[in-house]
Coordinates of C-alpha atoms and ligand atoms in Angstrom, one line a residue:
M1 CA -17.7 -17.0 26.1
N2 CA -15.4 -17.7 23.3
I3 CA -17.1 -19.3 20.3
R4 CA -13.8 -19.6 18.4
T5 CA -12.2 -21.5 21.3
I6 CA -15.2 -23.9 21.5
L7 CA -14.9 -24.6 17.8
V8 CA -11.1 -25.0 18.0
E9 CA -11.6 -27.8 20.6
K10 CA -14.3 -29.5 18.7
A11 CA -12.3 -29.2 15.4
I12 CA -9.2 -30.8 17.0
A13 CA -11.3 -33.6 18.4
A14 CA -12.8 -34.3 15.0
M15 CA -9.5 -34.1 13.2
T16 CA -7.9 -36.5 15.7
A17 CA -10.9 -38.9 15.3
A18 CA -10.5 -38.6 11.5
G19 CA -6.9 -39.8 11.8
L20 CA -5.2 -36.5 11.0
P21 CA -1.8 -35.8 12.5
E22 CA -1.9 -34.4 16.0
D23 CA -0.2 -31.1 15.2
T24 CA -2.8 -30.2 12.5
N25 CA -3.8 -26.5 12.8
P26 CA -7.6 -26.4 12.8
A27 CA -7.4 -22.8 11.5
V28 CA -10.7 -21.7 12.8
T29 CA -11.7 -18.1 11.8
Q30 CA -14.7 -15.8 11.9
S31 CA -16.4 -15.9 8.5
T32 CA -15.9 -12.9 6.4
R33 CA -19.3 -13.1 4.6
P34 CA -22.7 -14.3 5.8
Q35 CA -22.9 -16.9 3.0
F36 CA -19.9 -18.6 4.5
G37 CA -21.7 -19.1 7.8
D38 CA -20.5 -17.6 11.1
Y39 CA -17.2 -19.4 11.5
Q40 CA -15.0 -21.5 9.2
I41 CA -12.7 -24.4 9.9
N42 CA -10.0 -24.1 7.3
G43 CA -7.5 -26.7 8.5
A44 CA -8.4 -29.4 5.9
M45 CA -6.5 -27.6 3.2
G46 CA -3.2 -27.3 5.1
A47 CA -3.4 -30.9 6.3
A48 CA -4.2 -32.2 2.8
K49 CA -1.1 -30.5 1.5
K50 CA 1.1 -32.1 4.1
M51 CA -0.6 -35.5 3.7
K52 CA -0.7 -35.2 -0.1
S53 CA -4.4 -36.0 -0.1
N54 CA -7.6 -34.4 -1.5
P55 CA -8.7 -31.5 0.7
R56 CA -12.4 -31.8 0.1
E57 CA -12.3 -35.5 0.9
L58 CA -10.4 -34.7 4.1
A59 CA -12.9 -32.0 4.9
Q60 CA -15.7 -34.6 4.6
K61 CA -13.8 -36.9 6.9
I62 CA -13.5 -34.1 9.5
I63 CA -17.2 -33.1 9.2
D64 CA -18.2 -36.7 9.7
Q65 CA -16.5 -36.7 13.0
L66 CA -17.4 -33.1 14.0
D67 CA -19.9 -32.8 16.8
V68 CA -21.3 -29.3 16.9
S69 CA -24.9 -30.1 17.2
D70 CA -25.2 -28.2 20.5
I71 CA -24.2 -24.9 18.9
A72 CA -24.6 -25.1 15.1
E73 CA -27.7 -25.7 13.0
K74 CA -25.8 -26.4 9.8
T75 CA -22.3 -27.3 8.6
E76 CA -21.2 -27.5 5.0
I77 CA -18.1 -27.9 2.8
A78 CA -17.4 -25.1 0.4
G79 CA -14.8 -24.4 -2.2
P80 CA -11.6 -26.4 -2.0
G81 CA -12.3 -27.6 1.5
F82 CA -13.6 -24.9 3.8
I83 CA -16.0 -26.1 6.5
N84 CA -18.6 -23.4 7.1
I85 CA -20.4 -23.4 10.5
H86 CA -23.8 -21.8 10.8
L87 CA -24.6 -21.2 14.5
K88 CA -28.0 -21.9 16.1
P89 CA -30.1 -18.9 17.0
E90 CA -31.0 -20.6 20.2
F91 CA -27.4 -21.0 21.2
L92 CA -26.8 -17.3 20.5
A93 CA -29.9 -16.3 22.4
Q94 CA -28.9 -18.2 25.5
S95 CA -25.3 -16.9 25.3
V96 CA -26.5 -13.3 25.0
Q97 CA -28.7 -13.8 28.0
A98 CA -25.8 -15.3 30.0
A99 CA -23.6 -12.4 29.0
N100 CA -26.2 -9.9 30.0
N101 CA -26.2 -11.3 33.5
H102 CA -22.4 -11.5 33.8
A103 CA -20.3 -8.7 35.2
K104 CA -17.7 -9.1 32.5
L105 CA -20.3 -9.4 29.8
A106 CA -19.3 -12.0 27.1
V107 CA -15.8 -12.3 28.6
N108 CA -14.4 -14.9 30.9
E109 CA -11.3 -14.4 33.1
H110 CA -8.1 -16.1 31.9
A111 CA -7.9 -19.7 33.0
K112 CA -4.1 -19.1 33.4
P113 CA -3.5 -15.5 34.5
Q114 CA -0.1 -14.2 33.7
K115 CA 2.2 -11.7 35.4
V116 CA 2.8 -8.9 32.9
V117 CA 5.1 -5.9 33.3
V118 CA 4.1 -3.0 31.1
D119 CA 6.6 -0.2 30.5
Y120 CA 4.8 2.7 29.1
S121 CA 4.6 6.5 29.0
S122 CA 8.1 6.8 30.4
P123 CA 8.8 10.5 29.6
N124 CA 12.2 12.1 30.1
L125 CA 11.8 14.5 33.0
A126 CA 14.1 17.2 31.6
K127 CA 11.1 18.5 29.6
E128 CA 7.4 18.7 29.8
M129 CA 5.4 16.0 28.1
H130 CA 4.8 16.6 24.4
V131 CA 2.8 14.9 21.8
G132 CA 5.5 12.3 21.3
H133 CA 4.5 10.9 24.6
L134 CA 0.8 10.6 23.7
R135 CA 1.1 7.3 21.9
S136 CA 3.2 5.4 24.4
T137 CA 0.9 6.6 27.2
I138 CA -2.5 5.8 25.8
I139 CA -1.6 2.6 23.8
G140 CA 0.1 1.2 26.8
D141 CA -2.8 2.2 29.1
A142 CA -5.4 0.6 26.8
V143 CA -3.4 -2.7 26.7
V144 CA -3.0 -2.6 30.5
R145 CA -6.7 -2.2 31.1
A146 CA -7.5 -5.1 28.7
L147 CA -5.0 -7.4 30.4
E148 CA -6.5 -6.6 33.8
F149 CA -10.0 -7.1 32.5
R150 CA -9.1 -10.6 31.3
G151 CA -7.6 -11.3 34.7
D152 CA -3.9 -10.9 34.2
T153 CA -1.7 -9.4 37.0
V154 CA -0.2 -6.2 35.6
V155 CA 2.7 -4.3 37.0
R156 CA 2.8 -0.8 35.4
Q157 CA 6.2 0.7 35.2
N158 CA 6.7 4.3 34.2
H159 CA 10.4 4.1 33.3
M160 CA 10.9 7.9 33.5
G161 CA 14.1 9.3 32.3
D162 CA 15.3 11.1 35.4
W163 CA 19.0 10.4 35.2
G164 CA 21.6 11.5 32.7
T165 CA 24.1 14.2 31.9
Q166 CA 21.5 16.9 31.1
F167 CA 20.6 17.0 34.8
G168 CA 23.9 18.6 35.7
M169 CA 23.0 21.6 33.5
L170 CA 19.5 21.7 34.9
I171 CA 20.4 21.7 38.5
A172 CA 23.2 24.2 38.0
H173 CA 20.7 26.5 36.5
L174 CA 18.2 25.8 39.2
E175 CA 20.7 26.6 41.9
D176 CA 21.3 30.0 40.3
Q177 CA 17.6 30.8 40.1
I178 CA 17.2 29.9 43.7
N179 CA 20.1 32.1 44.7
Q180 CA 18.5 35.0 42.8
G181 CA 15.3 34.5 44.8
V182 CA 13.2 33.5 41.8
D183 CA 9.9 31.9 42.9
L184 CA 10.2 28.2 41.9
D185 CA 6.6 27.3 41.4
T186 CA 5.3 30.3 39.6
V187 CA 8.4 31.3 37.6
A188 CA 11.3 29.0 37.4
L189 CA 9.7 25.6 37.0
A190 CA 6.3 26.7 35.9
D191 CA 7.3 26.1 32.3
L192 CA 9.9 23.3 31.9
E193 CA 10.4 23.9 28.2
T194 CA 11.6 27.5 28.9
F195 CA 13.6 26.3 31.8
Y196 CA 15.3 23.7 29.7
R197 CA 15.9 26.1 26.9
D198 CA 17.5 28.7 29.2
A199 CA 19.7 26.2 30.8
K200 CA 20.8 24.9 27.5
K201 CA 21.6 28.4 26.2
R202 CA 23.7 29.1 29.2
F203 CA 25.5 25.7 28.7
D204 CA 26.3 26.6 25.1
D205 CA 27.1 30.3 25.5
E206 CA 28.0 31.3 29.1
E207 CA 31.6 30.9 30.1
G208 CA 32.2 28.5 33.0
F209 CA 28.6 27.2 33.1
A210 CA 29.3 24.1 31.1
D211 CA 32.1 23.2 33.5
K212 CA 29.9 23.7 36.4
A213 CA 27.2 21.6 34.9
R214 CA 29.7 18.7 34.2
N215 CA 31.0 19.0 37.7
Y216 CA 27.4 18.7 39.0
V217 CA 26.8 15.5 37.1
V218 CA 29.8 14.0 38.7
K219 CA 28.8 15.2 42.1
L220 CA 25.2 14.0 41.6
Q221 CA 26.3 10.6 40.6
S222 CA 28.6 10.3 43.5
G223 CA 25.8 11.0 45.9
D224 CA 26.6 14.7 46.9
A225 CA 23.7 15.8 49.2
H226 CA 23.4 19.3 47.9
C227 CA 23.1 18.3 44.2
E228 CA 20.8 15.5 45.1
K229 CA 18.5 18.0 46.9
L230 CA 18.3 20.2 43.8
W231 CA 17.8 17.2 41.6
K232 CA 14.9 16.0 43.7
L233 CA 13.3 19.4 43.6
F234 CA 13.5 19.4 39.9
I235 CA 12.2 15.8 39.6
A236 CA 9.2 16.5 41.9
T237 CA 8.1 19.4 39.8
S238 CA 8.5 17.5 36.6
V239 CA 6.5 14.5 38.0
K240 CA 3.8 16.9 39.1
H241 CA 3.4 18.1 35.5
S242 CA 3.1 14.6 34.1
E243 CA 0.5 13.7 36.8
E244 CA -1.7 16.5 35.6
V245 CA -1.5 15.2 32.1
Y246 CA -2.3 11.7 33.2
K247 CA -5.4 12.9 35.0
R248 CA -6.5 14.9 32.0
L249 CA -5.9 12.0 29.7
N250 CA -7.8 9.5 32.0
V251 CA -4.9 7.1 32.1
T252 CA -4.4 4.8 35.1
L253 CA -0.8 5.6 35.9
T254 CA -0.2 6.9 39.4
P255 CA 3.0 8.0 41.2
A256 CA 3.2 4.5 42.6
D257 CA 3.9 3.2 39.1
I258 CA 7.1 5.3 38.7
M259 CA 10.1 3.1 38.4
A260 CA 12.5 5.7 37.0
E261 CA 16.0 5.1 35.5
S262 CA 17.6 6.3 38.8
A263 CA 15.9 3.4 40.6
Y264 CA 18.5 1.0 39.1
N265 CA 21.6 3.1 40.0
S266 CA 22.8 0.7 42.7
E267 CA 22.5 -2.3 40.4
L268 CA 24.6 -1.0 37.5
N269 CA 28.0 -1.9 38.8
D270 CA 27.0 -5.5 39.3
I271 CA 25.5 -5.7 35.9
I272 CA 28.8 -4.6 34.3
S273 CA 30.8 -7.1 36.5
L274 CA 28.5 -9.9 35.5
L275 CA 28.8 -9.1 31.8
K276 CA 32.6 -8.9 32.1
D277 CA 32.8 -12.1 34.1
K278 CA 30.9 -14.0 31.5
N279 CA 33.0 -12.4 28.7
I280 CA 29.8 -11.0 27.2
A281 CA 31.1 -7.4 27.4
V282 CA 34.7 -6.7 26.4
E283 CA 36.8 -3.6 26.5
S284 CA 37.0 -1.5 23.4
Q285 CA 38.7 1.9 23.4
G286 CA 38.2 2.1 27.1
A287 CA 34.5 1.4 27.0
Q288 CA 32.7 -1.9 27.8
V289 CA 31.0 -3.2 24.7
V290 CA 28.9 -6.2 23.8
F291 CA 29.5 -7.3 20.2
L292 CA 26.4 -8.9 18.7
D293 CA 26.8 -11.1 15.7
E294 CA 23.1 -11.7 15.6
L295 CA 22.7 -8.0 14.5
A296 CA 25.7 -7.9 12.2
N297 CA 25.5 -5.5 9.2
K298 CA 25.7 -6.6 5.6
D299 CA 29.5 -6.6 5.8
G300 CA 29.4 -9.1 8.6
E301 CA 30.5 -6.6 11.3
P302 CA 28.8 -7.3 14.6
S303 CA 26.6 -4.6 16.1
A304 CA 28.4 -2.8 19.0
F305 CA 26.3 -2.3 22.1
I306 CA 28.0 0.1 24.6
V307 CA 27.1 -0.8 28.2
Q308 CA 29.7 1.4 30.0
K309 CA 31.4 4.6 28.7
S310 CA 35.2 5.0 28.7
G311 CA 35.1 7.3 31.7
G312 CA 33.2 4.6 33.7
G313 CA 29.8 6.2 33.3
F314 CA 26.7 4.1 32.8
L315 CA 24.1 4.6 30.0
Y316 CA 20.5 4.2 29.0
A317 CA 21.6 0.7 27.9
T318 CA 22.9 -0.3 31.3
T319 CA 19.7 0.8 33.0
D320 CA 17.6 -1.3 30.6
L321 CA 19.7 -4.4 31.3
A322 CA 19.1 -3.8 35.1
A323 CA 15.4 -3.4 34.3
C324 CA 15.4 -6.8 32.6
D325 CA 16.9 -8.4 35.6
Y326 CA 14.4 -6.7 38.0
R327 CA 11.4 -7.5 35.9
S328 CA 12.2 -11.1 34.9
N329 CA 14.2 -12.4 37.9
K330 CA 12.8 -10.4 40.8
L331 CA 9.2 -9.8 39.8
G332 CA 9.0 -13.1 37.9
A333 CA 7.2 -11.6 34.9
E334 CA 6.0 -13.9 32.2
R335 CA 5.7 -11.1 29.7
I336 CA 7.3 -7.7 29.5
L337 CA 5.7 -5.3 27.2
I338 CA 7.5 -2.1 26.3
F339 CA 5.8 0.7 24.4
V340 CA 8.4 2.9 22.8
D341 CA 8.8 4.8 19.5
A342 CA 9.9 2.5 16.6
R343 CA 13.1 4.4 16.3
Q344 CA 14.4 2.6 19.4
S345 CA 14.0 -0.9 18.0
L346 CA 17.7 -1.6 17.6
H347 CA 18.3 -0.6 21.2
F348 CA 15.7 -3.0 22.5
N349 CA 17.0 -5.8 20.2
Q350 CA 20.4 -5.3 21.7
V351 CA 19.1 -5.2 25.2
E352 CA 17.2 -8.5 24.8
L353 CA 20.0 -10.4 23.1
T354 CA 22.5 -9.2 25.8
A355 CA 20.1 -9.9 28.7
R356 CA 19.3 -13.4 27.5
K357 CA 23.0 -14.3 27.2
A358 CA 23.7 -13.0 30.6
G359 CA 20.7 -14.6 32.3
L360 CA 19.2 -11.3 33.1
L361 CA 16.1 -12.4 31.3
R362 CA 14.7 -15.9 32.0
D363 CA 13.7 -18.1 29.1
E364 CA 10.2 -18.1 30.5
T365 CA 9.9 -14.4 30.1
S366 CA 8.7 -13.1 26.8
Y367 CA 10.3 -9.7 26.1
E368 CA 8.0 -7.8 23.7
F369 CA 9.1 -4.5 22.3
C370 CA 5.9 -2.9 21.0
P371 CA 7.0 -0.1 18.7
F372 CA 4.7 2.6 17.4
G373 CA 4.8 5.1 14.5
T374 CA 4.9 8.9 14.5
M375 CA 2.0 11.3 14.7
M376 CA 2.3 13.6 11.7
G377 CA 1.0 17.0 10.8
A378 CA -1.0 17.9 7.7
D379 CA 2.3 18.4 5.9
G380 CA 3.2 14.8 6.4
K381 CA 6.1 15.7 8.7
P382 CA 6.2 15.0 12.5
F383 CA 3.5 17.1 14.2
K384 CA 4.8 20.6 15.3
T385 CA 3.4 23.9 16.3
R386 CA 3.0 26.5 13.6
T387 CA 6.4 27.9 14.4
G388 CA 8.0 24.5 14.3
G389 CA 8.2 23.9 18.0
T390 CA 7.2 20.7 19.9
V391 CA 3.5 20.7 20.9
K392 CA 2.9 20.3 24.6
L393 CA 0.6 17.5 25.3
A394 CA -1.3 19.6 27.9
D395 CA -2.0 22.3 25.3
L396 CA -3.1 19.8 22.7
L397 CA -5.7 18.3 25.1
E398 CA -7.0 21.7 26.0
E399 CA -7.4 22.7 22.4
S400 CA -9.3 19.5 21.7
I401 CA -11.8 20.2 24.6
T402 CA -12.3 23.8 23.3
R403 CA -13.0 22.5 19.8
A404 CA -15.3 19.8 21.1
A405 CA -17.3 22.4 23.0
A406 CA -17.7 24.5 19.9
K407 CA -18.9 21.5 17.9
L408 CA -21.4 20.6 20.6
A409 CA -22.7 24.1 20.8
E410 CA -23.9 23.7 17.2
R411 CA -26.3 21.0 18.4
E412 CA -29.6 21.5 20.0
S413 CA -29.5 20.7 23.7
D414 CA -31.4 21.3 26.9
L415 CA -28.5 20.4 29.1
S416 CA -27.0 22.7 31.7
D417 CA -23.8 24.6 31.1
E418 CA -22.1 22.4 33.6
D419 CA -23.2 19.2 31.9
R420 CA -22.2 20.6 28.6
S421 CA -18.7 21.4 29.7
E422 CA -18.3 18.0 31.2
I423 CA -19.4 16.4 27.9
A424 CA -17.0 18.6 26.0
R425 CA -14.2 17.3 28.1
K426 CA -15.1 13.7 27.6
V427 CA -15.6 14.2 23.8
G428 CA -12.4 16.3 23.4
I429 CA -10.2 13.8 25.2
G430 CA -11.9 10.8 23.8
A431 CA -11.5 12.1 20.2
V432 CA -7.8 12.5 20.5
K433 CA -7.4 9.1 22.1
Y434 CA -9.7 7.2 19.7
A435 CA -8.1 8.8 16.6
D436 CA -4.7 7.6 17.8
L437 CA -5.7 4.2 19.1
S438 CA -7.7 3.2 16.1
K439 CA -4.7 3.4 13.8
H440 CA -2.5 0.3 13.7
R441 CA 0.2 0.9 16.3
T442 CA 3.1 0.6 13.9
S443 CA 1.9 3.0 11.2
D444 CA 2.5 6.8 11.1
Y445 CA -0.7 8.8 11.0
I446 CA -1.8 12.3 10.1
F447 CA -3.4 14.2 12.9
N448 CA -6.6 15.9 11.8
W449 CA -8.9 17.8 14.1
D450 CA -12.0 17.7 11.8
S451 CA -12.0 14.0 11.3
M452 CA -11.4 13.0 14.9
L453 CA -14.1 15.4 16.2
S454 CA -16.7 14.3 13.6
F455 CA -19.9 12.7 14.7
E456 CA -19.7 10.5 11.6
G457 CA -17.4 7.6 10.9
A458 CA -15.1 5.8 13.3
T459 CA -14.6 8.4 15.9
A460 CA -15.1 8.7 19.7
P461 CA -17.9 11.2 19.3
Y462 CA -19.8 8.8 17.0
L463 CA -19.4 5.9 19.6
Q464 CA -20.2 8.1 22.5
Y465 CA -23.3 9.3 20.7
A466 CA -24.3 5.7 19.8
Y467 CA -24.1 4.9 23.5
T468 CA -26.4 7.7 24.4
R469 CA -28.8 6.6 21.7
V470 CA -29.0 3.1 23.1
R471 CA -29.4 4.4 26.7
S472 CA -32.2 6.7 25.6
I473 CA -34.3 3.7 24.9
F474 CA -34.3 2.8 28.6
R475 CA -35.1 6.4 29.6
K476 CA -38.1 6.4 27.1
S477 CA -39.4 2.9 28.1
G478 CA -38.9 3.4 31.8
V479 CA -37.5 -0.1 32.0
D480 CA -34.7 -0.5 34.5
A481 CA -31.8 -2.0 32.6
A482 CA -30.3 -3.6 35.7
S483 CA -33.4 -5.7 36.5
L484 CA -34.1 -6.8 33.0
K485 CA -34.6 -10.5 33.0
A486 CA -36.3 -11.5 29.8
D487 CA -35.9 -14.6 27.6
V488 CA -34.0 -13.7 24.6
S489 CA -35.0 -15.0 21.2
I490 CA -33.1 -14.4 18.0
I491 CA -35.4 -14.2 15.0
E492 CA -34.4 -11.6 12.5
P493 CA -31.1 -11.7 10.6
Q494 CA -30.1 -8.3 12.1
E495 CA -30.7 -9.8 15.6
K496 CA -28.5 -12.7 14.8
T497 CA -25.6 -10.6 13.4
L498 CA -25.8 -8.2 16.4
A499 CA -25.9 -11.1 18.9
L500 CA -22.9 -12.8 17.3
K501 CA -20.9 -9.5 17.4
L502 CA -21.7 -9.1 21.1
L503 CA -20.4 -12.6 21.8
Q504 CA -17.1 -11.9 20.1
L505 CA -15.8 -9.4 22.6
E506 CA -13.4 -11.9 24.2
E507 CA -12.0 -12.9 20.9
V508 CA -11.2 -9.3 20.2
L509 CA -9.7 -8.7 23.5
D510 CA -7.4 -11.7 23.2
L511 CA -6.2 -10.5 19.9
M512 CA -5.6 -7.0 21.4
I513 CA -3.8 -8.5 24.4
N514 CA -1.6 -10.9 22.4
E515 CA -0.5 -8.4 19.8
A516 CA -0.7 -5.3 22.0
T517 CA -2.9 -3.7 19.4
P518 CA -5.8 -1.6 20.7
H519 CA -6.9 -0.7 17.1
V520 CA -8.7 -4.1 16.9
L521 CA -11.0 -3.1 19.8
C522 CA -11.6 0.3 18.2
G523 CA -12.7 -1.4 15.0
Y524 CA -14.8 -3.8 16.9
L525 CA -16.7 -1.1 18.8
Y526 CA -17.3 0.8 15.6
E527 CA -18.7 -2.3 13.9
L528 CA -20.9 -3.0 16.9
A529 CA -22.3 0.5 16.9
S530 CA -23.0 0.3 13.2
L531 CA -24.7 -3.1 13.5
Y532 CA -26.8 -1.7 16.3
M533 CA -28.0 1.1 14.1
T534 CA -29.0 -1.4 11.4
F535 CA -30.7 -3.6 13.9
Y536 CA -32.6 -0.7 15.4
E537 CA -34.0 0.3 11.9
A538 CA -35.1 -3.2 11.1
C539 CA -36.3 -4.4 14.5
P540 CA -38.6 -2.0 16.3
V541 CA -38.3 -2.1 20.1
L542 CA -40.7 0.4 21.6
K543 CA -43.1 0.8 18.7
E544 CA -46.7 0.2 19.3
G545 CA -47.8 -3.3 18.3
V546 CA -44.5 -5.0 19.2
E547 CA -45.2 -8.1 21.3
P548 CA -44.1 -7.6 24.9
S549 CA -41.9 -10.7 24.8
V550 CA -40.2 -9.5 21.6
R551 CA -39.8 -6.0 23.1
D552 CA -38.1 -7.4 26.2
S553 CA -35.9 -9.7 24.2
R554 CA -34.8 -6.8 22.1
L555 CA -34.3 -4.7 25.2
V556 CA -31.8 -7.3 26.5
L557 CA -29.9 -7.0 23.2
C558 CA -29.9 -3.2 23.6
N559 CA -28.7 -3.4 27.1
L560 CA -25.8 -5.7 26.2
V561 CA -24.9 -3.3 23.4
A562 CA -24.8 -0.4 25.8
D563 CA -22.8 -2.3 28.3
T564 CA -20.4 -3.6 25.7
L565 CA -19.9 -0.1 24.2
K566 CA -19.3 1.4 27.7
T567 CA -16.9 -1.4 28.8
G568 CA -15.1 -1.4 25.5
L569 CA -14.6 2.4 25.5
D570 CA -13.5 2.2 29.1
L571 CA -10.8 -0.3 28.1
L572 CA -9.6 2.4 25.7
G573 CA -9.7 4.9 28.5
I574 CA -12.6 6.8 26.9
E575 CA -15.5 8.0 29.0
V576 CA -19.2 7.9 28.1
M577 CA -22.1 10.1 29.1
E578 CA -25.8 9.4 29.3
Q579 CA -26.9 12.3 27.1
M580 CA -25.2 14.7 24.7
Ligands
LIG1 N1 12.8 0.8 29.4 C1 12.7 1.8 28.6 N2 13.8 2.2 28.0 N3 11.5 2.5 28.5 C2 11.3 3.6 27.6 C3 11.9 4.9 28.0 C4 11.7 6.0 27.0 C5 12.6 7.1 27.2 N4 12.5 7.8 28.4 C6 12.4 8.1 26.0 O1 11.7 9.1 26.2 O2 12.8 7.9 25.0

């Protein structure tokens, strides 16, 4: 069910029949105000400009050819040439009924599913996951869930940073700890932050340690078995830490999705040879460099993209070129989405340009760097602990659950302690996720406990509460939502508005998928919940005196609201509960 798509097809047909050029954009949009109808066809204005004719006259010609009688009760021309479409209540009623009986609600699977590689989360394994990883992990996961819901084939890739010079220092330190008999699980690697700090301190201060660390990098890269064993031990512990965070966060990443930097090691030589053979990379001060005129600075100097260091070592850049080849040429991806901090935008620009020149990315593959802004503290600076340290993601999530429990304890409830702590978990995690996902991906935002945990406004607790409110109707009425098979009729304006919103889920998901922007779904769910509250005040459902047929029709609407809220929140990775 995609009303916009139906109207686009009808508008194009009418425009063609009215003699407009074939490439005319019908410009169909959802109306912003009820007096403009439910949808608008705005293409007459653009076409008139091109054809140098009168837009209102053109709109009239289009409307004369427009056949929307099956879905609309009224069409009219407004202003300079807008065509307003008022949908038929019967059409909306039938569509709601169909959606209520459909597993994917008002959403159809893609006619042409795509293969999409999504690179997200991708922490560096030298350290524990901190708040900086939150955004990549949850924004990526929401988009992945939406893509799969629409029927695309998704390959998740957790491009973990498990390779690089810092590992020499880490395994050298690890080796010493083992030799001293320190218990790995409970002491040495229990806190990766401390471990990293200690190793770094020794690297900076202790005589001989830095040399040993550098020597271990060389040994590790040349496949020395002892070093590799230590490295694997370190990686395994580090991966375990991130698995715990993923579980807590309710994201769908599993160990099977790990495609870490080291996975590309054996390809890197060939990548450099290819770039050299094609004269894409040239030697400069001993290093291999790709000079990109496309990214020249204002003095006209090309941007220099180093793909191999002067000593022969490979870099982050080389791995990303190999990843392009794997994703586009081997996996055959049609889209590659990469969720990384906006500060890496130059890097990914360089990667794409180089990969396209070298044929490491096919023309058919769209390479989409999806940057995001920074999470800020109340002081407007990147979020830190009180003492200025990085905040561990695991700690942040535990704090949110504790705070949610305290807020919930203020409310009256006859639920068991066990239920309450489960609800606190869902609310605490949901609150952090919704607060983040609801902001436009590219903007920085200020982290605020009070607003994200509030039961008012656009928050997870508000939506979770709205869901329990709808579900309580079914508990009170004793009606089984699953076997509800009533005829829907749309009479009151609040019913019409609510029905229309329910039927726009696919339009929202398409926008979210195309632009990789979960905030549109967040906004939609909040609007839906608010419209439901308005509907419920104006249109009694279980009150005495309500006709059984009206009651049942409204129950179908309620049921579709509950299912849509639940499904929508699930696509954001946020859990619901039946009571709270
Ligand atoms: N293909 C990629 N480079 N993906 C993103 C990797 C992010 C990197 N590990 C970081 O923490 O900055």
